[in-house]
PDB file of C-alpha atoms in Angstrom:
ATOM      1  CA  MET A   1     -37.171  69.855 -89.841  1.00  0.00           C
ATOM      2  CA  ALA A   2     -38.782  71.566 -86.631  1.00  0.00           C
ATOM      3  CA  ASN A   3     -40.813  74.815 -87.417  1.00  0.00           C
ATOM      4  CA  SER A   4     -38.154  76.413 -89.332  1.00  0.00           C
ATOM      5  CA  THR A   5     -39.243  80.348 -88.120  1.00  0.00           C
ATOM      6  CA  ASP A   6     -39.587  79.315 -84.152  1.00  0.00           C
ATOM      7  CA  LEU A   7     -36.505  77.130 -85.284  1.00  0.00           C
ATOM      8  CA  GLN A   8     -34.890  80.528 -86.375  1.00  0.00           C
ATOM      9  CA  LYS A   9     -35.990  82.957 -83.456  1.00  0.00           C
ATOM     10  CA  LYS A  10     -34.727  80.151 -80.859  1.00  0.00           C
ATOM     11  CA  ALA A  11     -31.119  80.057 -82.137  1.00  0.00           C
ATOM     12  CA  SER A  12     -30.677  83.812 -82.389  1.00  0.00           C
ATOM     13  CA  LEU A  13     -31.713  83.989 -79.245  1.00  0.00           C
ATOM     14  CA  PHE A  14     -29.385  81.609 -77.856  1.00  0.00           C
ATOM     15  CA  ALA A  15     -26.385  82.670 -79.926  1.00  0.00           C
ATOM     16  CA  SER A  16     -27.224  86.322 -78.355  1.00  0.00           C
ATOM     17  CA  LEU A  17     -27.065  84.613 -74.583  1.00  0.00           C
ATOM     18  CA  HIS A  18     -23.416  84.078 -75.577  1.00  0.00           C
ATOM     19  CA  HIS A  19     -22.615  88.042 -75.367  1.00  0.00           C
ATOM     20  CA  GLY A  20     -24.779  89.360 -73.080  1.00  0.00           C
ATOM     21  CA  ARG A  21     -23.824  90.812 -69.785  1.00  0.00           C
ATOM     22  CA  ARG A  22     -24.321  88.278 -67.594  1.00  0.00           C
ATOM     23  CA  ILE A  23     -22.987  84.618 -67.569  1.00  0.00           C
ATOM     24  CA  LEU A  24     -25.200  81.935 -69.213  1.00  0.00           C
ATOM     25  CA  ILE A  25     -26.286  78.915 -66.577  1.00  0.00           C
ATOM     26  CA  LEU A  26     -26.857  76.324 -68.708  1.00  0.00           C
ATOM     27  CA  ALA A  27     -28.600  73.119 -67.328  1.00  0.00           C
ATOM     28  CA  ASN A  28     -28.444  69.695 -68.762  1.00  0.00           C
ATOM     29  CA  ALA A  29     -31.524  67.846 -69.249  1.00  0.00           C
ATOM     30  CA  TRP A  30     -31.580  63.802 -69.697  1.00  0.00           C
ATOM     31  CA  ASP A  31     -35.038  63.840 -70.367  1.00  0.00           C
ATOM     32  CA  ALA A  32     -38.493  65.829 -71.099  1.00  0.00           C
ATOM     33  CA  ALA A  33     -39.202  65.487 -66.884  1.00  0.00           C
ATOM     34  CA  SER A  34     -35.947  66.964 -66.532  1.00  0.00           C
ATOM     35  CA  ALA A  35     -36.344  69.676 -68.890  1.00  0.00           C
ATOM     36  CA  ARG A  36     -39.836  70.908 -67.785  1.00  0.00           C
ATOM     37  CA  ILE A  37     -38.197  70.986 -63.942  1.00  0.00           C
ATOM     38  CA  PHE A  38     -35.206  73.419 -65.265  1.00  0.00           C
ATOM     39  CA  GLU A  39     -37.420  75.082 -67.537  1.00  0.00           C
ATOM     40  CA  VAL A  40     -39.738  76.329 -64.829  1.00  0.00           C
ATOM     41  CA  ALA A  41     -36.925  77.066 -62.751  1.00  0.00           C
ATOM     42  CA  GLY A  42     -36.130  79.901 -65.224  1.00  0.00           C
ATOM     43  CA  CYS A  43     -33.633  78.431 -67.179  1.00  0.00           C
ATOM     44  CA  PRO A  44     -33.133  80.546 -70.164  1.00  0.00           C
ATOM     45  CA  ALA A  45     -32.201  77.547 -72.236  1.00  0.00           C
ATOM     46  CA  LEU A  46     -30.855  74.092 -72.415  1.00  0.00           C
ATOM     47  CA  ALA A  47     -28.055  71.815 -73.137  1.00  0.00           C
ATOM     48  CA  THR A  48     -28.773  67.839 -73.109  1.00  0.00           C
ATOM     49  CA  THR A  49     -26.027  65.707 -71.244  1.00  0.00           C
ATOM     50  CA  SER A  50     -24.842  62.858 -73.640  1.00  0.00           C
ATOM     51  CA  ALA A  51     -24.095  61.080 -70.351  1.00  0.00           C
ATOM     52  CA  GLY A  52     -26.852  61.437 -69.127  1.00  0.00           C
ATOM     53  CA  VAL A  53     -29.176  60.408 -71.561  1.00  0.00           C
ATOM     54  CA  ALA A  54     -26.867  57.096 -71.912  1.00  0.00           C
ATOM     55  CA  PHE A  55     -27.013  56.391 -68.637  1.00  0.00           C
ATOM     56  CA  SER A  56     -30.963  57.018 -68.124  1.00  0.00           C
ATOM     57  CA  LEU A  57     -31.233  54.274 -71.290  1.00  0.00           C
ATOM     58  CA  GLY A  58     -28.943  51.438 -69.502  1.00  0.00           C
ATOM     59  CA  ARG A  59     -25.611  52.522 -71.315  1.00  0.00           C
ATOM     60  CA  ARG A  60     -22.658  53.640 -70.806  1.00  0.00           C
ATOM     61  CA  ASP A  61     -20.991  56.983 -71.680  1.00  0.00           C
ATOM     62  CA  GLY A  62     -18.874  57.343 -74.698  1.00  0.00           C
ATOM     63  CA  GLN A  63     -20.668  57.205 -77.517  1.00  0.00           C
ATOM     64  CA  GLN A  64     -22.621  53.788 -76.699  1.00  0.00           C
ATOM     65  CA  LEU A  65     -25.882  55.113 -78.245  1.00  0.00           C
ATOM     66  CA  SER A  66     -26.686  54.870 -81.745  1.00  0.00           C
ATOM     67  CA  ARG A  67     -27.219  58.964 -83.121  1.00  0.00           C
ATOM     68  CA  ASP A  68     -31.118  58.445 -84.144  1.00  0.00           C
ATOM     69  CA  GLU A  69     -31.089  57.067 -80.198  1.00  0.00           C
ATOM     70  CA  MET A  70     -29.296  60.181 -79.190  1.00  0.00           C
ATOM     71  CA  LEU A  71     -31.428  62.322 -81.447  1.00  0.00           C
ATOM     72  CA  GLN A  72     -35.421  60.718 -80.330  1.00  0.00           C
ATOM     73  CA  VAL A  73     -34.005  62.090 -76.697  1.00  0.00           C
ATOM     74  CA  VAL A  74     -33.395  65.305 -77.801  1.00  0.00           C
ATOM     75  CA  HIS A  75     -36.229  65.960 -79.904  1.00  0.00           C
ATOM     76  CA  ARG A  76     -38.367  64.878 -77.024  1.00  0.00           C
ATOM     77  CA  ILE A  77     -36.751  67.394 -74.561  1.00  0.00           C
ATOM     78  CA  ALA A  78     -36.948  69.740 -77.763  1.00  0.00           C
ATOM     79  CA  GLY A  79     -40.380  69.643 -77.907  1.00  0.00           C
ATOM     80  CA  ALA A  80     -41.462  69.734 -73.886  1.00  0.00           C
ATOM     81  CA  VAL A  81     -39.693  73.204 -73.366  1.00  0.00           C
ATOM     82  CA  SER A  82     -40.601  76.350 -74.906  1.00  0.00           C
ATOM     83  CA  ILE A  83     -36.922  77.858 -74.395  1.00  0.00           C
ATOM     84  CA  PRO A  84     -33.821  77.397 -76.622  1.00  0.00           C
ATOM     85  CA  VAL A  85     -31.954  73.766 -76.258  1.00  0.00           C
ATOM     86  CA  THR A  86     -28.434  72.589 -77.521  1.00  0.00           C
ATOM     87  CA  ALA A  87     -28.102  68.942 -77.748  1.00  0.00           C
ATOM     88  CA  ASP A  88     -24.429  66.829 -76.496  1.00  0.00           C
ATOM     89  CA  MET A  89     -23.820  64.686 -80.025  1.00  0.00           C
ATOM     90  CA  GLU A  90     -20.511  63.734 -78.716  1.00  0.00           C
ATOM     91  CA  ALA A  91     -17.624  63.282 -81.518  1.00  0.00           C
ATOM     92  CA  GLY A  92     -20.672  63.840 -84.069  1.00  0.00           C
ATOM     93  CA  TYR A  93     -21.127  60.210 -84.861  1.00  0.00           C
ATOM     94  CA  GLY A  94     -19.050  60.520 -87.994  1.00  0.00           C
ATOM     95  CA  ASP A  95     -15.249  60.209 -88.867  1.00  0.00           C
ATOM     96  CA  THR A  96     -15.575  62.985 -91.924  1.00  0.00           C
ATOM     97  CA  PRO A  97     -17.018  66.166 -92.386  1.00  0.00           C
ATOM     98  CA  GLU A  98     -19.838  65.134 -94.356  1.00  0.00           C
ATOM     99  CA  ALA A  99     -21.136  62.680 -91.561  1.00  0.00           C
ATOM    100  CA  VAL A 100     -21.209  65.886 -88.614  1.00  0.00           C
ATOM    101  CA  ALA A 101     -23.198  67.837 -91.574  1.00  0.00           C
ATOM    102  CA  GLU A 102     -25.502  65.257 -91.632  1.00  0.00           C
ATOM    103  CA  THR A 103     -26.054  65.401 -88.021  1.00  0.00           C
ATOM    104  CA  VAL A 104     -26.244  68.776 -87.686  1.00  0.00           C
ATOM    105  CA  ARG A 105     -29.269  68.817 -89.865  1.00  0.00           C
ATOM    106  CA  ALA A 106     -30.554  65.878 -87.679  1.00  0.00           C
ATOM    107  CA  VAL A 107     -30.160  67.835 -85.004  1.00  0.00           C
ATOM    108  CA  MET A 108     -32.234  71.022 -86.171  1.00  0.00           C
ATOM    109  CA  GLY A 109     -34.555  68.406 -87.234  1.00  0.00           C
ATOM    110  CA  ALA A 110     -35.098  67.347 -83.851  1.00  0.00           C
ATOM    111  CA  GLY A 111     -35.327  71.070 -82.786  1.00  0.00           C
ATOM    112  CA  ALA A 112     -32.189  72.100 -81.090  1.00  0.00           C
ATOM    113  CA  VAL A 113     -30.232  75.477 -81.652  1.00  0.00           C
ATOM    114  CA  GLY A 114     -26.852  74.273 -80.895  1.00  0.00           C
ATOM    115  CA  MET A 115     -24.371  71.271 -80.456  1.00  0.00           C
ATOM    116  CA  ASN A 116     -21.545  70.124 -78.829  1.00  0.00           C
ATOM    117  CA  LEU A 117     -18.746  68.517 -80.783  1.00  0.00           C
ATOM    118  CA  GLU A 118     -16.379  66.876 -79.100  1.00  0.00           C
ATOM    119  CA  ASP A 119     -12.209  66.026 -80.619  1.00  0.00           C
ATOM    120  CA  ALA A 120     -12.122  62.880 -79.346  1.00  0.00           C
ATOM    121  CA  GLY A 121     -13.614  60.094 -79.204  1.00  0.00           C
ATOM    122  CA  PRO A 122     -14.965  57.047 -77.030  1.00  0.00           C
ATOM    123  CA  GLY A 123     -11.665  55.904 -75.257  1.00  0.00           C
ATOM    124  CA  LYS A 124      -9.551  57.854 -77.385  1.00  0.00           C
ATOM    125  CA  SER A 125      -6.084  59.361 -75.430  1.00  0.00           C
ATOM    126  CA  VAL A 126      -5.097  61.117 -78.654  1.00  0.00           C
ATOM    127  CA  LEU A 127      -7.366  63.710 -80.023  1.00  0.00           C
ATOM    128  CA  ALA A 128      -8.596  64.252 -83.846  1.00  0.00           C
ATOM    129  CA  ASP A 129      -6.261  65.755 -86.022  1.00  0.00           C
ATOM    130  CA  ILE A 130      -6.466  69.755 -85.712  1.00  0.00           C
ATOM    131  CA  ALA A 131      -6.814  70.325 -89.680  1.00  0.00           C
ATOM    132  CA  LEU A 132      -9.801  67.219 -89.562  1.00  0.00           C
ATOM    133  CA  GLN A 133     -11.508  68.632 -86.745  1.00  0.00           C
ATOM    134  CA  VAL A 134     -11.279  72.372 -88.442  1.00  0.00           C
ATOM    135  CA  GLU A 135     -12.684  70.990 -91.052  1.00  0.00           C
ATOM    136  CA  LYS A 136     -15.881  69.168 -89.596  1.00  0.00           C
ATOM    137  CA  ILE A 137     -16.769  72.567 -87.830  1.00  0.00           C
ATOM    138  CA  LYS A 138     -16.712  74.303 -90.857  1.00  0.00           C
ATOM    139  CA  ALA A 139     -19.253  71.402 -92.355  1.00  0.00           C
ATOM    140  CA  VAL A 140     -20.988  72.293 -89.608  1.00  0.00           C
ATOM    141  CA  ARG A 141     -21.366  76.083 -90.332  1.00  0.00           C
ATOM    142  CA  GLU A 142     -22.263  75.571 -93.651  1.00  0.00           C
ATOM    143  CA  ALA A 143     -25.076  73.053 -92.795  1.00  0.00           C
ATOM    144  CA  ALA A 144     -26.606  75.779 -90.623  1.00  0.00           C
ATOM    145  CA  THR A 145     -26.134  78.361 -93.230  1.00  0.00           C
ATOM    146  CA  SER A 146     -27.741  76.817 -95.820  1.00  0.00           C
ATOM    147  CA  ALA A 147     -30.696  76.048 -93.723  1.00  0.00           C
ATOM    148  CA  GLY A 148     -30.846  79.757 -92.366  1.00  0.00           C
ATOM    149  CA  VAL A 149     -30.082  79.147 -88.470  1.00  0.00           C
ATOM    150  CA  ALA A 150     -27.905  80.938 -86.398  1.00  0.00           C
ATOM    151  CA  PHE A 151     -27.061  77.621 -85.109  1.00  0.00           C
ATOM    152  CA  VAL A 152     -24.503  77.767 -82.251  1.00  0.00           C
ATOM    153  CA  LEU A 153     -21.702  75.050 -82.114  1.00  0.00           C
ATOM    154  CA  ASN A 154     -19.967  74.568 -79.123  1.00  0.00           C
ATOM    155  CA  ALA A 155     -16.071  72.943 -80.461  1.00  0.00           C
ATOM    156  CA  ARG A 156     -14.936  71.119 -77.275  1.00  0.00           C
ATOM    157  CA  THR A 157     -11.484  70.229 -76.855  1.00  0.00           C
ATOM    158  CA  ASP A 158     -10.343  67.606 -74.401  1.00  0.00           C
ATOM    159  CA  VAL A 159      -6.921  68.215 -73.932  1.00  0.00           C
ATOM    160  CA  ILE A 160      -7.219  68.982 -70.452  1.00  0.00           C
ATOM    161  CA  LEU A 161      -9.213  66.485 -69.297  1.00  0.00           C
ATOM    162  CA  ARG A 162      -7.764  64.137 -70.819  1.00  0.00           C
ATOM    163  CA  ALA A 163      -4.598  65.144 -69.727  1.00  0.00           C
ATOM    164  CA  VAL A 164      -3.416  64.806 -73.397  1.00  0.00           C
ATOM    165  CA  GLY A 165       0.320  65.387 -73.800  1.00  0.00           C
ATOM    166  CA  GLU A 166       3.270  66.756 -71.616  1.00  0.00           C
ATOM    167  CA  PRO A 167       1.556  69.081 -68.654  1.00  0.00           C
ATOM    168  CA  ALA A 168       3.602  71.959 -68.836  1.00  0.00           C
ATOM    169  CA  SER A 169       1.806  72.017 -72.516  1.00  0.00           C
ATOM    170  CA  ARG A 170      -1.467  71.356 -72.304  1.00  0.00           C
ATOM    171  CA  LEU A 171      -2.885  74.856 -71.418  1.00  0.00           C
ATOM    172  CA  GLU A 172      -1.359  76.573 -74.524  1.00  0.00           C
ATOM    173  CA  HIS A 173      -2.358  73.262 -77.045  1.00  0.00           C
ATOM    174  CA  ALA A 174      -6.004  73.572 -75.703  1.00  0.00           C
ATOM    175  CA  ILE A 175      -5.981  77.582 -76.863  1.00  0.00           C
ATOM    176  CA  ARG A 176      -4.407  77.130 -79.920  1.00  0.00           C
ATOM    177  CA  ARG A 177      -6.882  74.035 -80.610  1.00  0.00           C
ATOM    178  CA  ALA A 178      -9.767  76.291 -79.302  1.00  0.00           C
ATOM    179  CA  ASN A 179      -9.191  79.551 -81.708  1.00  0.00           C
ATOM    180  CA  ALA A 180      -8.844  77.442 -84.389  1.00  0.00           C
ATOM    181  CA  TYR A 181     -12.257  75.836 -83.677  1.00  0.00           C
ATOM    182  CA  ARG A 182     -13.219  79.401 -83.063  1.00  0.00           C
ATOM    183  CA  ASP A 183     -12.111  80.343 -86.202  1.00  0.00           C
ATOM    184  CA  ALA A 184     -13.847  77.868 -88.428  1.00  0.00           C
ATOM    185  CA  GLY A 185     -17.109  79.070 -86.870  1.00  0.00           C
ATOM    186  CA  ALA A 186     -17.557  77.652 -83.691  1.00  0.00           C
ATOM    187  CA  GLY A 187     -19.849  79.965 -82.216  1.00  0.00           C
ATOM    188  CA  CYS A 188     -18.184  79.046 -78.544  1.00  0.00           C
ATOM    189  CA  VAL A 189     -15.415  76.431 -77.676  1.00  0.00           C
ATOM    190  CA  PHE A 190     -15.292  73.868 -74.439  1.00  0.00           C
ATOM    191  CA  VAL A 191     -12.701  73.006 -72.419  1.00  0.00           C
ATOM    192  CA  PRO A 192     -13.897  71.008 -69.608  1.00  0.00           C
ATOM    193  CA  GLY A 193     -11.538  69.757 -66.818  1.00  0.00           C
ATOM    194  CA  VAL A 194     -10.183  73.512 -65.552  1.00  0.00           C
ATOM    195  CA  THR A 195     -11.292  74.616 -62.009  1.00  0.00           C
ATOM    196  CA  ASP A 196      -8.250  76.947 -61.141  1.00  0.00           C
ATOM    197  CA  ARG A 197      -8.982  80.390 -61.115  1.00  0.00           C
ATOM    198  CA  GLU A 198      -5.281  81.175 -62.751  1.00  0.00           C
ATOM    199  CA  THR A 199      -6.228  79.090 -65.743  1.00  0.00           C
ATOM    200  CA  ILE A 200      -9.733  79.384 -66.552  1.00  0.00           C
ATOM    201  CA  ALA A 201      -9.109  83.647 -66.413  1.00  0.00           C
ATOM    202  CA  THR A 202      -5.830  82.617 -69.315  1.00  0.00           C
ATOM    203  CA  LEU A 203      -8.603  80.808 -71.457  1.00  0.00           C
ATOM    204  CA  ALA A 204     -11.213  83.668 -71.128  1.00  0.00           C
ATOM    205  CA  ARG A 205      -8.226  85.752 -71.964  1.00  0.00           C
ATOM    206  CA  GLU A 206      -6.155  84.167 -74.798  1.00  0.00           C
ATOM    207  CA  ILE A 207      -9.454  82.151 -76.840  1.00  0.00           C
ATOM    208  CA  GLN A 208     -10.821  84.810 -78.902  1.00  0.00           C
ATOM    209  CA  GLY A 209     -14.275  84.212 -78.366  1.00  0.00           C
ATOM    210  CA  PRO A 210     -16.910  82.455 -75.850  1.00  0.00           C
ATOM    211  CA  LEU A 211     -15.557  80.036 -73.602  1.00  0.00           C
ATOM    212  CA  ASN A 212     -17.550  77.011 -71.729  1.00  0.00           C
ATOM    213  CA  ILE A 213     -16.611  75.905 -68.632  1.00  0.00           C
ATOM    214  CA  LEU A 214     -17.983  72.860 -67.232  1.00  0.00           C
ATOM    215  CA  ALA A 215     -19.224  72.526 -63.224  1.00  0.00           C
ATOM    216  CA  MET A 216     -17.354  70.443 -61.103  1.00  0.00           C
ATOM    217  CA  ALA A 217     -15.917  69.595 -57.829  1.00  0.00           C
ATOM    218  CA  GLY A 218     -13.816  73.374 -56.989  1.00  0.00           C
ATOM    219  CA  THR A 219     -15.066  74.772 -59.975  1.00  0.00           C
ATOM    220  CA  PRO A 220     -15.741  78.489 -58.492  1.00  0.00           C
ATOM    221  CA  PRO A 221     -19.135  80.100 -58.287  1.00  0.00           C
ATOM    222  CA  ALA A 222     -20.752  81.100 -61.636  1.00  0.00           C
ATOM    223  CA  ALA A 223     -20.228  85.063 -60.206  1.00  0.00           C
ATOM    224  CA  GLU A 224     -16.799  84.543 -60.261  1.00  0.00           C
ATOM    225  CA  LEU A 225     -16.523  82.728 -63.677  1.00  0.00           C
ATOM    226  CA  GLU A 226     -18.701  85.395 -65.064  1.00  0.00           C
ATOM    227  CA  LYS A 227     -15.926  88.060 -63.529  1.00  0.00           C
ATOM    228  CA  LEU A 228     -12.792  85.592 -64.816  1.00  0.00           C
ATOM    229  CA  GLY A 229     -14.335  86.445 -68.421  1.00  0.00           C
ATOM    230  CA  VAL A 230     -16.405  83.255 -68.801  1.00  0.00           C
ATOM    231  CA  ALA A 231     -18.920  83.417 -71.001  1.00  0.00           C
ATOM    232  CA  ARG A 232     -21.220  80.305 -70.328  1.00  0.00           C
ATOM    233  CA  ILE A 233     -21.044  77.480 -67.780  1.00  0.00           C
ATOM    234  CA  SER A 234     -22.971  73.996 -68.112  1.00  0.00           C
ATOM    235  CA  VAL A 235     -23.274  71.049 -65.804  1.00  0.00           C
ATOM    236  CA  GLY A 236     -22.657  68.296 -67.725  1.00  0.00           C
ATOM    237  CA  SER A 237     -24.524  64.907 -66.189  1.00  0.00           C
ATOM    238  CA  GLY A 238     -24.315  66.112 -62.947  1.00  0.00           C
ATOM    239  CA  PRO A 239     -27.827  66.945 -62.276  1.00  0.00           C
ATOM    240  CA  MET A 240     -28.958  63.329 -63.463  1.00  0.00           C
ATOM    241  CA  ARG A 241     -25.608  61.784 -60.718  1.00  0.00           C
ATOM    242  CA  ALA A 242     -27.198  63.974 -58.252  1.00  0.00           C
ATOM    243  CA  THR A 243     -30.614  62.400 -58.712  1.00  0.00           C
ATOM    244  CA  MET A 244     -29.827  59.065 -59.269  1.00  0.00           C
ATOM    245  CA  ALA A 245     -27.770  59.314 -55.762  1.00  0.00           C
ATOM    246  CA  LEU A 246     -31.031  60.624 -54.359  1.00  0.00           C
ATOM    247  CA  THR A 247     -32.681  57.415 -55.768  1.00  0.00           C
ATOM    248  CA  ARG A 248     -30.323  55.101 -54.283  1.00  0.00           C
ATOM    249  CA  ARG A 249     -30.409  56.610 -51.189  1.00  0.00           C
ATOM    250  CA  ILE A 250     -34.057  56.042 -51.125  1.00  0.00           C
ATOM    251  CA  ALA A 251     -33.742  52.279 -52.273  1.00  0.00           C
ATOM    252  CA  ARG A 252     -31.705  52.266 -49.155  1.00  0.00           C
ATOM    253  CA  GLU A 253     -33.984  53.275 -46.682  1.00  0.00           C
ATOM    254  CA  LEU A 254     -36.717  51.353 -48.283  1.00  0.00           C
ATOM    255  CA  LEU A 255     -34.561  48.024 -47.612  1.00  0.00           C
ATOM    256  CA  ASP A 256     -32.983  48.875 -44.406  1.00  0.00           C
ATOM    257  CA  SER A 257     -35.556  50.392 -42.082  1.00  0.00           C
ATOM    258  CA  GLY A 258     -38.351  50.369 -44.130  1.00  0.00           C
ATOM    259  CA  THR A 259     -39.390  54.185 -43.743  1.00  0.00           C
ATOM    260  CA  TYR A 260     -39.942  56.514 -46.850  1.00  0.00           C
ATOM    261  CA  THR A 261     -38.369  59.233 -45.283  1.00  0.00           C
ATOM    262  CA  ALA A 262     -36.441  60.297 -48.850  1.00  0.00           C
ATOM    263  CA  ILE A 263     -39.515  59.718 -50.500  1.00  0.00           C
ATOM    264  CA  THR A 264     -41.759  61.745 -48.771  1.00  0.00           C
ATOM    265  CA  GLU A 265     -39.148  64.903 -47.423  1.00  0.00           C
ATOM    266  CA  SER A 266     -38.233  65.484 -51.715  1.00  0.00           C
ATOM    267  CA  ALA A 267     -40.978  64.179 -53.982  1.00  0.00           C
ATOM    268  CA  ILE A 268     -42.539  66.907 -56.279  1.00  0.00           C
ATOM    269  CA  PRO A 269     -46.389  65.912 -55.880  1.00  0.00           C
ATOM    270  CA  GLY A 270     -48.295  64.092 -58.875  1.00  0.00           C
ATOM    271  CA  ALA A 271     -50.324  66.893 -59.128  1.00  0.00           C
ATOM    272  CA  GLU A 272     -47.797  69.352 -59.823  1.00  0.00           C
ATOM    273  CA  MET A 273     -45.804  67.090 -62.044  1.00  0.00           C
ATOM    274  CA  ASN A 274     -49.111  66.562 -63.969  1.00  0.00           C
ATOM    275  CA  GLN A 275     -49.107  70.711 -64.176  1.00  0.00           C
ATOM    276  CA  LEU A 276     -45.565  70.640 -65.854  1.00  0.00           C
ATOM    277  CA  PHE A 277     -46.668  68.778 -68.428  1.00  0.00           C
ATOM    278  CA  ARG A 278     -50.081  69.784 -69.165  1.00  0.00           C
ATOM    279  CA  ALA A 279     -48.695  73.511 -69.407  1.00  0.00           C
ATOM    280  CA  ALA A 280     -45.968  71.976 -72.249  1.00  0.00           C
ATOM    281  CA  GLY A 281     -48.894  70.110 -73.989  1.00  0.00           C
ATOM    282  CA  GLU A 282     -50.419  74.061 -74.404  1.00  0.00           C
ATOM    283  CA  LYS A 283     -47.356  75.864 -75.636  1.00  0.00           C
ATOM    284  CA  LYS A 284     -47.962  74.033 -78.628  1.00  0.00           C
TER     285      LYS A 284
END
């Protein structure tokens, strides 16, 4: 495991950020460079993005990487920054509570102090049985407690994102799952796919614990989410995909006009990038 004292301090700090007066804004990194950019910008903590990591390694989203492949990237990201990191570990890389407990121990070993856990596997339109998901969450909590780490499990339910069941029942279903996950020991619950203020306000009011909302097209600004009662906002693979959009624009300009404006207007100087990582190395 990573240095236990450092891990415990970061975990306690990260947990406290979910209960502060201000909303926790989490940028999602996909490699060490993006992690350092976010840290230097002033982010108090970071999340990883499983989709962004997969894309950067030439793979599709949806648990197409092995647990070890994902953990290697988590380890690089956590090692590049001094702020707390929470890892997006998709559905936990295992169908049993024991397998998910093994994952959380490996996540802590990689230097992360939190983890996302989805209740739907890759390509599944039917969510995991609530009772089984509750047992997985309990296993995560027990593994973290045994390690003496205030590990923050962000329990995600995809009821709304994957449009599971009849439309009229989805909100109640999401709330029921979220509260069951919270009762089982989740430090935060994540309901992606919602953007309208009324639904977000209902989720924040009815879920008995910190709520994480995914920023996407149509999502209210962070200040409004804070007023609605949201504790945490994350951006998923959005920054990585936006970076890829710039890369595509660079490619088109190079091939179509043979000019370099998209590079020269946006590039961070090499010396500044070197300084980012020189500073990171000096912290160790």
